mmCIF file of C-alpha atoms in Angstrom:
data_model
loop_
_atom_site.group_PDB
_atom_site.id
_atom_site.type_symbol
_atom_site.label_atom_id
_atom_site.label_comp_id
_atom_site.label_asym_id
_atom_site.label_seq_id
_atom_site.Cartn_x
_atom_site.Cartn_y
_atom_site.Cartn_z
ATOM 1 C CA MET S 2 17.404 -132.701 27.428
ATOM 2 C CA SER S 3 18.109 -133.534 23.757
ATOM 3 C CA ASP S 4 15.337 -133.079 21.156
ATOM 4 C CA THR S 5 16.781 -135.815 18.937
ATOM 5 C CA SER S 6 15.785 -139.495 19.049
ATOM 6 C CA PRO S 7 18.316 -142.249 19.807
ATOM 7 C CA ASP S 8 18.164 -143.373 16.148
ATOM 8 C CA GLU S 9 18.966 -139.847 14.965
ATOM 9 C CA GLU S 10 21.817 -139.583 17.459
ATOM 10 C CA ARG S 11 23.324 -142.849 16.145
ATOM 11 C CA LEU S 12 22.910 -141.667 12.571
ATOM 12 C CA ARG S 13 24.658 -138.371 13.319
ATOM 13 C CA ARG S 14 27.527 -140.258 14.922
ATOM 14 C CA LEU S 15 27.836 -142.373 11.783
ATOM 15 C CA ILE S 16 27.706 -139.791 8.974
ATOM 16 C CA GLY S 17 26.823 -136.479 10.598
ATOM 17 C CA ALA S 18 30.337 -135.333 11.413
ATOM 18 C CA GLU S 19 31.650 -132.163 9.803
ATOM 19 C CA ASP S 20 34.468 -134.114 8.180
ATOM 20 C CA LEU S 21 31.891 -136.249 6.321
ATOM 21 C CA SER S 22 29.732 -133.314 5.139
ATOM 22 C CA TRP S 23 31.350 -133.452 1.690
ATOM 23 C CA LEU S 24 30.160 -137.063 1.329
ATOM 24 C CA VAL S 25 26.600 -136.199 2.392
ATOM 25 C CA ASP S 26 26.581 -133.220 -0.022
ATOM 26 C CA ARG S 27 27.655 -135.439 -2.940
ATOM 27 C CA VAL S 28 24.879 -137.902 -2.147
ATOM 28 C CA ARG S 29 22.256 -135.148 -1.934
ATOM 29 C CA GLN S 30 23.419 -133.759 -5.294
ATOM 30 C CA ARG S 31 22.964 -137.169 -6.902
ATOM 31 C CA ILE S 32 19.499 -137.543 -5.409
ATOM 32 C CA ALA S 33 18.530 -134.086 -6.677
ATOM 33 C CA ARG S 34 19.660 -135.023 -10.193
ATOM 34 C CA ASN S 35 17.967 -138.449 -9.997
ATOM 35 C CA VAL S 36 21.357 -140.155 -10.409
ATOM 36 C CA PRO S 37 21.672 -143.708 -8.897
ATOM 37 C CA LEU S 38 23.695 -143.956 -5.691
ATOM 38 C CA THR S 39 26.208 -146.386 -7.187
ATOM 39 C CA GLY S 40 29.901 -146.277 -7.922
ATOM 40 C CA SER S 41 32.275 -144.057 -5.981
ATOM 41 C CA VAL S 42 32.751 -140.407 -5.096
ATOM 42 C CA SER S 43 36.124 -138.758 -4.583
ATOM 43 C CA LEU S 44 37.477 -135.750 -2.742
ATOM 44 C CA GLY S 45 40.694 -134.118 -3.859
ATOM 45 C CA ASP S 46 43.318 -133.004 -1.355
ATOM 46 C CA PRO S 47 41.462 -134.240 1.787
ATOM 47 C CA THR S 48 42.409 -133.140 5.280
ATOM 48 C CA ALA S 49 43.682 -135.566 7.916
ATOM 49 C CA GLY S 50 40.329 -135.260 9.695
ATOM 50 C CA GLN S 51 38.399 -136.218 6.534
ATOM 51 C CA ARG S 52 40.652 -139.251 6.070
ATOM 52 C CA ARG S 53 40.093 -140.355 9.696
ATOM 53 C CA ALA S 54 36.304 -139.866 9.438
ATOM 54 C CA VAL S 55 36.070 -142.159 6.384
ATOM 55 C CA ALA S 56 38.293 -144.733 8.112
ATOM 56 C CA VAL S 57 36.036 -144.723 11.200
ATOM 57 C CA LEU S 58 32.870 -144.954 9.049
ATOM 58 C CA LEU S 59 34.097 -147.928 7.015
ATOM 59 C CA GLY S 60 36.154 -149.579 9.779
ATOM 60 C CA ARG S 61 39.514 -149.515 8.015
ATOM 61 C CA ARG S 62 42.872 -147.818 8.159
ATOM 62 C CA PRO S 63 42.933 -144.172 7.054
ATOM 63 C CA PRO S 64 43.518 -144.102 3.284
ATOM 64 C CA THR S 65 46.591 -142.450 1.797
ATOM 65 C CA GLY S 66 47.125 -140.716 -1.531
ATOM 66 C CA THR S 67 46.223 -137.339 -3.025
ATOM 67 C CA SER S 68 42.483 -138.040 -3.067
ATOM 68 C CA LEU S 69 39.907 -139.733 -0.925
ATOM 69 C CA THR S 70 37.534 -142.219 -2.602
ATOM 70 C CA VAL S 71 34.423 -143.735 -1.012
ATOM 71 C CA ASN S 72 32.374 -146.579 -2.489
ATOM 72 C CA LEU S 73 28.696 -145.619 -2.113
ATOM 73 C CA ALA S 74 27.500 -149.209 -2.124
ATOM 74 C CA SER S 75 29.677 -149.927 0.928
ATOM 75 C CA VAL S 76 28.227 -146.971 2.825
ATOM 76 C CA ASP S 77 24.692 -147.963 1.772
ATOM 77 C CA ALA S 78 25.220 -151.524 3.061
ATOM 78 C CA LEU S 79 26.669 -150.228 6.351
ATOM 79 C CA LEU S 80 23.700 -147.947 6.951
ATOM 80 C CA ARG S 81 21.197 -150.672 6.136
ATOM 81 C CA SER S 82 22.863 -153.048 8.553
ATOM 82 C CA ALA S 83 22.663 -150.343 11.215
ATOM 83 C CA GLY S 84 18.902 -150.029 10.634
ATOM 84 C CA HIS S 85 18.907 -146.647 8.876
ATOM 85 C CA GLY S 86 17.285 -147.803 5.626
ATOM 86 C CA GLY S 87 20.205 -147.180 3.307
ATOM 87 C CA LEU S 88 22.152 -144.152 2.083
ATOM 88 C CA ALA S 89 19.267 -142.176 0.523
ATOM 89 C CA ALA S 90 17.037 -142.594 3.569
ATOM 90 C CA ALA S 91 19.902 -141.704 5.909
ATOM 91 C CA VAL S 92 20.860 -138.387 4.298
ATOM 92 C CA THR S 93 17.177 -137.434 4.056
ATOM 93 C CA ALA S 94 16.679 -138.171 7.740
ATOM 94 C CA LEU S 95 19.851 -136.267 8.543
ATOM 95 C CA ASN S 96 19.241 -133.026 6.619
ATOM 96 C CA GLY S 97 15.671 -133.167 5.313
ATOM 97 C CA PRO S 98 14.092 -134.022 1.950
ATOM 98 C CA VAL S 99 16.032 -133.380 -1.252
ATOM 99 C CA ALA S 100 14.201 -131.335 -3.899
ATOM 100 C CA SER S 101 14.429 -132.751 -7.414
ATOM 101 C CA LEU S 102 16.301 -130.349 -9.675
ATOM 102 C CA SER S 103 14.004 -131.186 -12.579
ATOM 103 C CA VAL S 104 10.962 -130.346 -10.472
ATOM 104 C CA GLU S 105 12.647 -127.163 -9.245
ATOM 105 C CA ARG S 106 13.480 -126.164 -12.807
ATOM 106 C CA LEU S 107 9.897 -126.689 -13.894
ATOM 107 C CA ARG S 108 8.646 -124.690 -10.933
ATOM 108 C CA ALA S 109 11.106 -121.884 -11.667
ATOM 109 C CA GLU S 110 10.198 -121.764 -15.360
ATOM 110 C CA ARG S 111 6.510 -121.640 -14.459
ATOM 111 C CA ALA S 112 7.220 -118.719 -12.118
ATOM 112 C CA TRP S 113 9.199 -116.932 -14.855
ATOM 113 C CA ARG S 114 6.369 -117.418 -17.359
ATOM 114 C CA GLN S 115 3.934 -115.896 -14.899
ATOM 115 C CA ALA S 116 6.291 -112.975 -14.270
ATOM 116 C CA LEU S 117 6.680 -112.332 -18.021
ATOM 117 C CA SER S 118 2.964 -112.634 -18.784
ATOM 118 C CA PRO S 119 2.141 -108.900 -18.299
ATOM 119 C CA LEU S 120 4.985 -108.000 -20.671
ATOM 120 C CA ASP S 121 3.712 -110.401 -23.329
ATOM 121 C CA THR S 122 0.212 -108.964 -22.996
ATOM 122 C CA ALA S 123 1.494 -105.398 -23.344
ATOM 123 C CA VAL S 124 3.566 -106.218 -26.427
ATOM 124 C CA THR S 125 0.821 -108.189 -28.172
ATOM 125 C CA GLY S 126 -1.005 -105.015 -29.169
ATOM 126 C CA ARG S 127 2.168 -103.236 -30.328
ATOM 127 C CA PRO S 128 3.692 -104.965 -33.365
ATOM 128 C CA GLU S 129 6.566 -102.477 -33.443
ATOM 129 C CA LEU S 130 7.825 -104.188 -30.263
ATOM 130 C CA ALA S 131 7.565 -107.788 -31.480
ATOM 131 C CA GLU S 132 11.184 -108.051 -32.624
ATOM 132 C CA TRP S 133 12.361 -106.337 -29.444
ATOM 133 C CA ARG S 134 10.439 -108.883 -27.348
ATOM 134 C CA SER S 135 12.299 -111.742 -29.052
ATOM 135 C CA TRP S 136 15.563 -109.864 -28.519
ATOM 136 C CA LEU S 137 14.879 -109.733 -24.775
ATOM 137 C CA ASP S 138 14.696 -113.525 -24.621
ATOM 138 C CA ALA S 139 17.739 -113.998 -26.858
ATOM 139 C CA THR S 140 19.914 -111.719 -24.725
ATOM 140 C CA GLY S 141 18.487 -112.738 -21.332
ATOM 141 C CA MET S 142 18.216 -109.051 -20.443
ATOM 142 C CA ILE S 143 15.343 -109.398 -17.978
ATOM 143 C CA ARG S 144 17.023 -112.251 -16.108
ATOM 144 C CA ARG S 145 20.161 -110.135 -15.820
ATOM 145 C CA LEU S 146 18.205 -107.185 -14.462
ATOM 146 C CA ALA S 147 16.097 -109.235 -12.018
ATOM 147 C CA PRO S 148 17.657 -112.104 -10.020
ATOM 148 C CA GLY S 149 14.427 -114.095 -9.750
ATOM 149 C CA PRO S 150 10.793 -114.317 -10.892
ATOM 150 C CA ALA S 151 9.465 -112.289 -7.975
ATOM 151 C CA GLU S 152 11.839 -109.414 -8.694
ATOM 152 C CA ALA S 153 11.075 -109.697 -12.421
ATOM 153 C CA ALA S 154 7.334 -109.512 -11.771
ATOM 154 C CA ALA S 155 7.768 -106.260 -9.824
ATOM 155 C CA LEU S 156 10.101 -104.833 -12.475
ATOM 156 C CA LEU S 157 7.739 -105.708 -15.321
ATOM 157 C CA ALA S 158 4.680 -104.345 -13.537
ATOM 158 C CA SER S 159 6.416 -100.969 -13.404
ATOM 159 C CA PHE S 160 7.657 -101.350 -16.975
ATOM 160 C CA VAL S 161 4.172 -101.987 -18.348
ATOM 161 C CA ALA S 162 2.858 -98.923 -16.500
ATOM 162 C CA VAL S 163 5.591 -96.773 -18.078
ATOM 163 C CA LEU S 164 5.213 -98.325 -21.529
ATOM 164 C CA ASP S 165 1.497 -97.534 -21.473
ATOM 165 C CA ARG S 166 2.445 -93.831 -21.376
ATOM 166 C CA LEU S 167 4.893 -93.939 -24.312
ATOM 167 C CA PRO S 168 5.213 -92.103 -26.532
ATOM 168 C CA ALA S 169 4.245 -89.158 -24.328
ATOM 169 C CA ARG S 170 3.293 -85.685 -25.492
ATOM 170 C CA SER S 171 5.949 -84.102 -23.267
ATOM 171 C CA ILE S 172 6.640 -85.068 -19.685
ATOM 172 C CA PRO S 173 9.595 -84.724 -17.310
ATOM 173 C CA LEU S 174 11.353 -88.005 -16.547
ATOM 174 C CA GLY S 175 10.905 -87.680 -12.785
ATOM 175 C CA ARG S 176 7.205 -86.992 -13.127
ATOM 176 C CA LEU S 177 6.724 -90.002 -15.388
ATOM 177 C CA ALA S 178 8.535 -92.194 -12.865
ATOM 178 C CA ALA S 179 6.529 -90.813 -9.936
ATOM 179 C CA GLU S 180 3.175 -91.227 -11.660
ATOM 180 C CA THR S 181 3.811 -94.763 -12.930
ATOM 181 C CA CYS S 182 6.078 -96.245 -10.245
ATOM 182 C CA LEU S 183 5.423 -94.037 -7.178
ATOM 183 C CA ASP S 184 9.175 -93.412 -7.165
ATOM 184 C CA ALA S 185 10.520 -90.275 -8.839
ATOM 185 C CA HIS S 186 13.949 -91.922 -9.237
ATOM 186 C CA ALA S 187 12.785 -95.261 -10.670
ATOM 187 C CA LEU S 188 13.901 -94.239 -14.172
ATOM 188 C CA ASP S 189 17.228 -92.695 -13.178
ATOM 189 C CA ASP S 190 20.356 -93.850 -15.009
ATOM 190 C CA GLY S 191 21.682 -97.111 -13.611
ATOM 191 C CA ARG S 192 18.310 -98.397 -12.398
ATOM 192 C CA PRO S 193 17.103 -101.705 -13.929
ATOM 193 C CA LEU S 194 13.782 -100.183 -14.992
ATOM 194 C CA SER S 195 15.555 -97.374 -16.843
ATOM 195 C CA ALA S 196 17.641 -99.858 -18.842
ATOM 196 C CA LEU S 197 14.570 -101.867 -19.806
ATOM 197 C CA VAL S 198 12.426 -98.858 -20.753
ATOM 198 C CA LEU S 199 15.233 -97.296 -22.797
ATOM 199 C CA SER S 200 15.652 -100.493 -24.819
ATOM 200 C CA ALA S 201 11.907 -100.464 -25.581
ATOM 201 C CA ALA S 202 12.057 -96.757 -26.449
ATOM 202 C CA ARG S 203 14.814 -97.517 -28.950
ATOM 203 C CA ALA S 204 12.565 -100.134 -30.515
ATOM 204 C CA LEU S 205 9.676 -97.679 -30.692
ATOM 205 C CA THR S 206 11.858 -95.147 -32.523
ATOM 206 C CA GLY S 207 13.612 -97.528 -34.919
ATOM 207 C CA ARG S 208 16.970 -97.576 -33.143
ATOM 208 C CA PRO S 209 19.124 -100.630 -32.289
ATOM 209 C CA PHE S 210 17.835 -102.203 -29.078
ATOM 210 C CA ARG S 211 21.196 -102.438 -27.298
ATOM 211 C CA SER S 212 22.136 -99.834 -24.712
ATOM 212 C CA GLU S 213 24.100 -96.727 -25.600
ATOM 213 C CA SER S 214 26.675 -95.529 -23.108
ATOM 214 C CA SER S 215 26.651 -91.751 -23.546
ATOM 215 C CA ALA S 216 24.351 -89.473 -21.595
ATOM 216 C CA GLU S 217 23.592 -87.585 -24.793
ATOM 217 C CA SER S 218 22.366 -90.714 -26.574
ATOM 218 C CA ARG S 219 20.107 -91.625 -23.652
ATOM 219 C CA ARG S 220 18.744 -88.086 -23.599
ATOM 220 C CA ALA S 221 17.979 -88.369 -27.314
ATOM 221 C CA VAL S 222 16.136 -91.666 -26.842
ATOM 222 C CA TRP S 223 14.002 -90.256 -24.024
ATOM 223 C CA ALA S 224 13.235 -87.195 -26.120
ATOM 224 C CA ALA S 225 12.209 -89.342 -29.075
ATOM 225 C CA VAL S 226 9.362 -90.786 -26.979
ATOM 226 C CA GLY S 227 8.354 -87.434 -25.511
ATOM 227 C CA VAL S 228 10.225 -87.611 -22.199
ATOM 228 C CA HIS S 229 12.625 -84.835 -21.207
ATOM 229 C CA LEU S 230 15.250 -84.759 -18.496
ATOM 230 C CA ASP S 231 14.930 -81.010 -17.982
ATOM 231 C CA GLU S 232 13.273 -78.043 -19.671
ATOM 232 C CA LEU S 233 16.366 -76.057 -20.630
ATOM 233 C CA SER S 234 18.662 -78.529 -22.368
ATOM 234 C CA SER S 235 15.908 -79.631 -24.743
ATOM 235 C CA ALA S 236 15.643 -77.083 -27.563
ATOM 236 C CA VAL S 237 14.521 -76.634 -31.165
ATOM 237 C CA LEU S 238 15.992 -74.461 -33.936
ATOM 238 C CA THR S 239 13.502 -72.368 -35.946
ATOM 239 C CA LEU S 240 13.310 -69.582 -38.511
ATOM 240 C CA GLY S 241 10.386 -67.387 -39.575
ATOM 241 C CA LEU S 242 7.899 -68.516 -36.913
ATOM 242 C CA ALA S 243 5.412 -66.115 -35.331
ATOM 243 C CA ALA S 244 3.165 -66.090 -32.272
ATOM 244 C CA ASP S 245 1.019 -63.607 -30.379
ATOM 245 C CA PRO S 246 3.521 -60.743 -29.887
ATOM 246 C CA SER S 247 1.997 -59.945 -26.494
ATOM 247 C CA SER S 248 3.199 -63.307 -25.169
ATOM 248 C CA PRO S 249 6.808 -63.922 -24.035
ATOM 249 C CA LEU S 250 7.311 -66.522 -26.787
ATOM 250 C CA GLY S 251 5.733 -64.235 -29.386
ATOM 251 C CA ALA S 252 8.059 -61.382 -28.421
ATOM 252 C CA VAL S 253 11.107 -63.606 -28.863
ATOM 253 C CA LEU S 254 9.902 -64.903 -32.228
ATOM 254 C CA ALA S 255 8.995 -61.430 -33.469
ATOM 255 C CA ALA S 256 12.464 -60.111 -32.704
ATOM 256 C CA HIS S 257 14.174 -62.989 -34.482
ATOM 257 C CA ARG S 258 11.805 -62.938 -37.414
ATOM 258 C CA GLY S 259 12.245 -59.221 -37.920
ATOM 259 C CA ALA S 260 16.019 -59.649 -37.966
ATOM 260 C CA GLY S 261 15.818 -62.710 -40.209
ATOM 261 C CA GLU S 262 17.752 -64.700 -37.627
ATOM 262 C CA PRO S 263 17.172 -68.270 -36.370
ATOM 263 C CA ALA S 264 15.601 -68.664 -32.927
ATOM 264 C CA ILE S 265 16.503 -71.447 -30.497
ATOM 265 C CA LEU S 266 13.440 -72.213 -28.381
ATOM 266 C CA THR S 267 13.741 -74.200 -25.158
ATOM 267 C CA LEU S 268 11.208 -76.663 -23.906
ATOM 268 C CA ARG S 269 10.618 -74.368 -20.943
ATOM 269 C CA GLN S 270 9.516 -71.532 -23.257
ATOM 270 C CA LEU S 271 7.270 -73.820 -25.268
ATOM 271 C CA ARG S 272 5.662 -75.459 -22.251
ATOM 272 C CA ARG S 273 4.766 -72.048 -20.873
ATOM 273 C CA HIS S 274 3.012 -71.061 -24.088
ATOM 274 C CA ALA S 275 -0.428 -72.652 -24.104
ATOM 275 C CA ALA S 276 -1.992 -71.030 -27.183
ATOM 276 C CA PRO S 277 -1.708 -72.726 -30.606
ATOM 277 C CA LEU S 278 0.851 -71.324 -33.031
ATOM 278 C CA VAL S 279 -0.913 -70.350 -36.241
ATOM 279 C CA ALA S 280 0.801 -71.069 -39.569
ATOM 280 C CA GLU S 281 -0.637 -72.376 -42.816
ATOM 281 C CA ARG S 282 2.405 -74.343 -43.924
ATOM 282 C CA VAL S 283 5.573 -75.183 -41.997
ATOM 283 C CA HIS S 284 8.622 -76.649 -43.700
ATOM 284 C CA LEU S 285 10.556 -79.184 -41.625
ATOM 285 C CA CYS S 286 14.188 -80.146 -42.239
ATOM 286 C CA GLU S 287 16.520 -82.609 -40.549
ATOM 287 C CA ASN S 288 19.763 -80.624 -40.408
ATOM 288 C CA PRO S 289 20.685 -77.154 -39.049
ATOM 289 C CA VAL S 290 22.562 -76.300 -42.261
ATOM 290 C CA VAL S 291 19.206 -75.725 -43.984
ATOM 291 C CA ILE S 292 18.219 -73.161 -41.331
ATOM 292 C CA ALA S 293 21.571 -71.395 -41.579
ATOM 293 C CA ALA S 294 21.460 -71.252 -45.384
ATOM 294 C CA ALA S 295 17.848 -70.052 -45.366
ATOM 295 C CA ALA S 296 18.709 -67.275 -42.900
ATOM 296 C CA ASP S 297 21.611 -66.187 -45.128
ATOM 297 C CA ASP S 298 19.637 -66.406 -48.362
ATOM 298 C CA LEU S 299 16.138 -65.320 -47.330
ATOM 299 C CA GLY S 300 16.427 -63.600 -43.967
ATOM 300 C CA PRO S 301 13.064 -62.137 -42.856
ATOM 301 C CA ALA S 302 11.388 -63.418 -46.042
ATOM 302 C CA CYS S 303 11.850 -67.066 -45.066
ATOM 303 C CA PRO S 304 8.554 -68.927 -44.539
ATOM 304 C CA PRO S 305 8.129 -70.868 -41.271
ATOM 305 C CA LEU S 306 10.947 -73.417 -41.040
ATOM 306 C CA VAL S 307 11.756 -75.863 -38.223
ATOM 307 C CA CYS S 308 14.821 -78.098 -37.866
ATOM 308 C CA VAL S 309 14.067 -81.397 -36.118
ATOM 309 C CA GLY S 310 17.812 -81.860 -35.526
ATOM 310 C CA GLY S 311 18.000 -85.617 -35.936
ATOM 311 C CA HIS S 312 15.692 -87.640 -33.721
ATOM 312 C CA PRO S 313 13.232 -85.010 -32.439
ATOM 313 C CA SER S 314 13.728 -83.694 -28.914
ATOM 314 C CA ALA S 315 10.923 -83.063 -26.472
ATOM 315 C CA ALA S 316 11.089 -79.398 -27.498
ATOM 316 C CA VAL S 317 10.547 -80.336 -31.159
ATOM 317 C CA TRP S 318 7.517 -82.439 -30.315
ATOM 318 C CA ARG S 319 6.049 -79.661 -28.188
ATOM 319 C CA LEU S 320 6.537 -77.078 -30.943
ATOM 320 C CA LEU S 321 5.003 -79.331 -33.606
ATOM 321 C CA SER S 322 2.060 -80.004 -31.313
ATOM 322 C CA LEU S 323 1.422 -76.269 -30.903
ATOM 323 C CA LEU S 324 1.687 -75.759 -34.665
ATOM 324 C CA ARG S 325 -0.626 -78.653 -35.439
ATOM 325 C CA GLU S 326 -3.186 -77.273 -32.981
ATOM 326 C CA GLY S 327 -2.959 -74.037 -34.970
ATOM 327 C CA GLY S 328 -3.860 -75.848 -38.196
ATOM 328 C CA ALA S 329 -0.410 -76.046 -39.800
ATOM 329 C CA ALA S 330 0.372 -78.499 -42.582
ATOM 330 C CA PHE S 331 3.901 -79.908 -42.392
ATOM 331 C CA LEU S 332 6.254 -80.413 -45.338
ATOM 332 C CA TYR S 333 9.262 -82.567 -44.483
ATOM 333 C CA HIS S 334 12.666 -83.187 -46.007
ATOM 334 C CA GLY S 335 15.497 -85.217 -44.495
ATOM 335 C CA ASP S 336 18.552 -87.275 -45.338
ATOM 336 C CA PHE S 337 18.052 -90.201 -47.692
ATOM 337 C CA ASP S 338 19.546 -92.841 -45.406
ATOM 338 C CA TRP S 339 18.032 -95.344 -42.993
ATOM 339 C CA GLY S 340 18.617 -93.089 -40.000
ATOM 340 C CA GLY S 341 16.798 -90.307 -41.837
ATOM 341 C CA VAL S 342 13.982 -92.708 -42.685
ATOM 342 C CA ALA S 343 13.607 -93.623 -38.989
ATOM 343 C CA ILE S 344 13.333 -89.933 -38.079
ATOM 344 C CA ALA S 345 10.805 -89.302 -40.849
ATOM 345 C CA THR S 346 8.759 -92.326 -39.808
ATOM 346 C CA ALA S 347 8.480 -91.005 -36.249
ATOM 347 C CA LEU S 348 7.309 -87.637 -37.579
ATOM 348 C CA HIS S 349 4.885 -89.224 -40.039
ATOM 349 C CA GLN S 350 3.334 -91.342 -37.326
ATOM 350 C CA ARG S 351 2.945 -88.556 -34.758
ATOM 351 C CA VAL S 352 2.181 -85.401 -36.743
ATOM 352 C CA GLY S 353 1.957 -86.420 -40.409
ATOM 353 C CA PHE S 354 3.592 -84.571 -43.279
ATOM 354 C CA ILE S 355 3.645 -83.984 -47.023
ATOM 355 C CA PRO S 356 6.999 -85.129 -48.451
ATOM 356 C CA TRP S 357 9.139 -82.138 -49.438
ATOM 357 C CA ARG S 358 11.455 -83.444 -52.158
ATOM 358 C CA TYR S 359 11.407 -86.658 -50.115
ATOM 359 C CA SER S 360 9.832 -89.250 -52.414
ATOM 360 C CA SER S 361 11.252 -92.094 -54.486
ATOM 361 C CA ALA S 362 11.336 -89.859 -57.586
ATOM 362 C CA ASP S 363 13.226 -87.167 -55.662
ATOM 363 C CA TYR S 364 15.736 -89.726 -54.403
ATOM 364 C CA LEU S 365 16.391 -91.176 -57.846
ATOM 365 C CA ALA S 366 16.879 -87.670 -59.286
ATOM 366 C CA ALA S 367 19.277 -86.610 -56.522
ATOM 367 C CA PRO S 368 23.072 -86.453 -56.954
ATOM 368 C CA ASP S 369 25.159 -89.473 -56.005
ATOM 369 C CA GLY S 370 26.167 -89.659 -52.363
ATOM 370 C CA SER S 371 28.156 -92.110 -50.274
ATOM 371 C CA ALA S 372 27.449 -95.812 -49.742
ATOM 372 C CA LEU S 373 24.160 -96.583 -48.005
ATOM 373 C CA THR S 374 24.529 -98.808 -44.942
ATOM 374 C CA GLY S 375 22.202 -100.015 -42.190
ATOM 375 C CA ARG S 376 18.961 -101.949 -41.929
ATOM 376 C CA PRO S 377 16.290 -101.083 -44.530
ATOM 377 C CA LEU S 378 13.055 -99.598 -43.191
ATOM 378 C CA PRO S 379 9.640 -99.001 -44.770
ATOM 379 C CA THR S 380 8.735 -95.490 -45.969
ATOM 380 C CA PRO S 381 4.959 -95.117 -45.504
ATOM 381 C CA TRP S 382 4.814 -91.603 -47.020
ATOM 382 C CA SER S 383 6.312 -92.906 -50.281
ATOM 383 C CA ALA S 384 5.903 -96.653 -50.609
ATOM 384 C CA GLU S 385 8.473 -96.983 -53.411
ATOM 385 C CA LEU S 386 11.197 -94.977 -51.648
ATOM 386 C CA SER S 387 12.482 -97.819 -49.486
ATOM 387 C CA SER S 388 12.853 -100.135 -52.486
ATOM 388 C CA ALA S 389 14.542 -97.395 -54.504
ATOM 389 C CA MET S 390 17.060 -96.787 -51.710
ATOM 390 C CA GLU S 391 17.843 -100.496 -51.415
ATOM 391 C CA ALA S 392 18.347 -100.758 -55.168
ATOM 392 C CA ARG S 393 20.492 -97.632 -55.595
ATOM 393 C CA ALA S 394 22.328 -98.205 -52.294
ATOM 394 C CA LEU S 395 23.511 -94.600 -51.961
ATOM 395 C CA ARG S 396 22.820 -92.175 -49.129
ATOM 396 C CA VAL S 397 21.994 -88.610 -50.117
ATOM 397 C CA GLU S 398 22.494 -86.029 -47.408
ATOM 398 C CA GLU S 399 20.240 -83.005 -47.177
ATOM 399 C CA GLU S 400 23.142 -80.682 -47.987
ATOM 400 C CA LEU S 401 23.352 -82.106 -51.534
ATOM 401 C CA LEU S 402 19.849 -80.760 -52.245
ATOM 402 C CA LEU S 403 20.298 -77.440 -50.474
ATOM 403 C CA ASP S 404 19.927 -75.279 -53.605
ATOM 404 C CA HIS S 405 16.620 -76.960 -54.454
ATOM 405 C CA LEU S 406 15.338 -76.560 -50.898
ATOM 406 C CA LEU S 407 16.227 -72.872 -50.826
ATOM 407 C CA ARG S 408 14.503 -72.336 -54.161
ATOM 408 C CA ASP S 409 11.351 -73.923 -52.762
ATOM 409 C CA LEU S 410 11.488 -71.742 -49.653
ATOM 410 C CA ARG S 411 12.060 -68.654 -51.762
ATOM 411 C CA ALA S 412 8.991 -69.452 -53.850
ATOM 412 C CA SER S 413 7.014 -70.143 -50.686
ATOM 413 C CA GLY S 414 4.440 -71.973 -52.712
ATOM 414 C CA PRO S 415 4.135 -75.156 -54.746
ATOM 415 C CA TRP S 416 7.632 -76.474 -55.455
ATOM 416 C CA PRO S 417 8.821 -78.061 -58.697
ATOM 417 C CA SER S 418 8.014 -81.741 -58.883
ATOM 418 C CA THR S 419 10.660 -84.182 -59.983
ATOM 419 C CA GLY S 420 8.082 -86.737 -61.051
#
């Protein structure tokens, strides 16, 4: 026994054939867009069956030509005369109600706003992410990572949980993912959440928001917010540091200090040393050349010196944390360029420092370097430095001041002021 009514059966015989489905689809599209059902619709390169179906519907000879054209008013009149209420009523009865595209768009946008709401709330209290938040909308990144609002809501719930932990003091990537997302692989390379968190981490550390393709660059970004991929590849270069000689770390440092040689400390070594490292003053530099020159020039007489090596790794942050717990005051020097300023800003925010030949006066007294490029950044440790760098428009690498830095280290006390 058929479940359809006689009226529905007649309607399906009229316009329900497979060869007329293109016509019904065109009508439904017009209804969805709120376009009047007037004029004609055409089908290019129709089959013989589609030609015959239109001929049967309209009671005429099968049309010829390269396209098939149907006058909607004629079909509407035919359906009304057959008691089916016209074309719009007929296709609705045949295949169900047609959702308005404008209503669907409004509903979808409302769902997207709800999905994005936790992200907006999280960013509101972090002004350093305001520009990044606008960049997300401009690039459509979230909508590329998540096909719909429901998927975006789940993605952003995990993102907010991760963001709340950044910057971290030092945590393995898998542990961070497990604790925030209940999935130790949620932040693995290639996962949508990893791409989103890395872009935010770049914003937090003053880098361009776009993705970087190399594994090394991603490792550096994670390290800059206190997340490490493993404990052995993350390391820090030091000279003249000391620790309790009865501890494994202290024994290593004592041997290197006695020989006047630099020590490369891994994150594994530093994480397994819980006691503070005691030092009154620790000089920090950006580039390894300062460590090498100090080892050559001063050897065992070099005061505590740490190279942050560009954007600090997880090992650097761990070492500075141990030194700060031991009461150390940090003195920092880096390159006079916008990348160097971004590194210094991260250090200033997390551990604080006294500028070591790294003020506006020091910059203006430094030798000429190459052209300064990049986006200007504020310099909170020396308010005038940023303006001076914009005005002079020259980058001064740390190597150009190496003699001055070595003289300061040799004196191991107050260094000459340049103004």
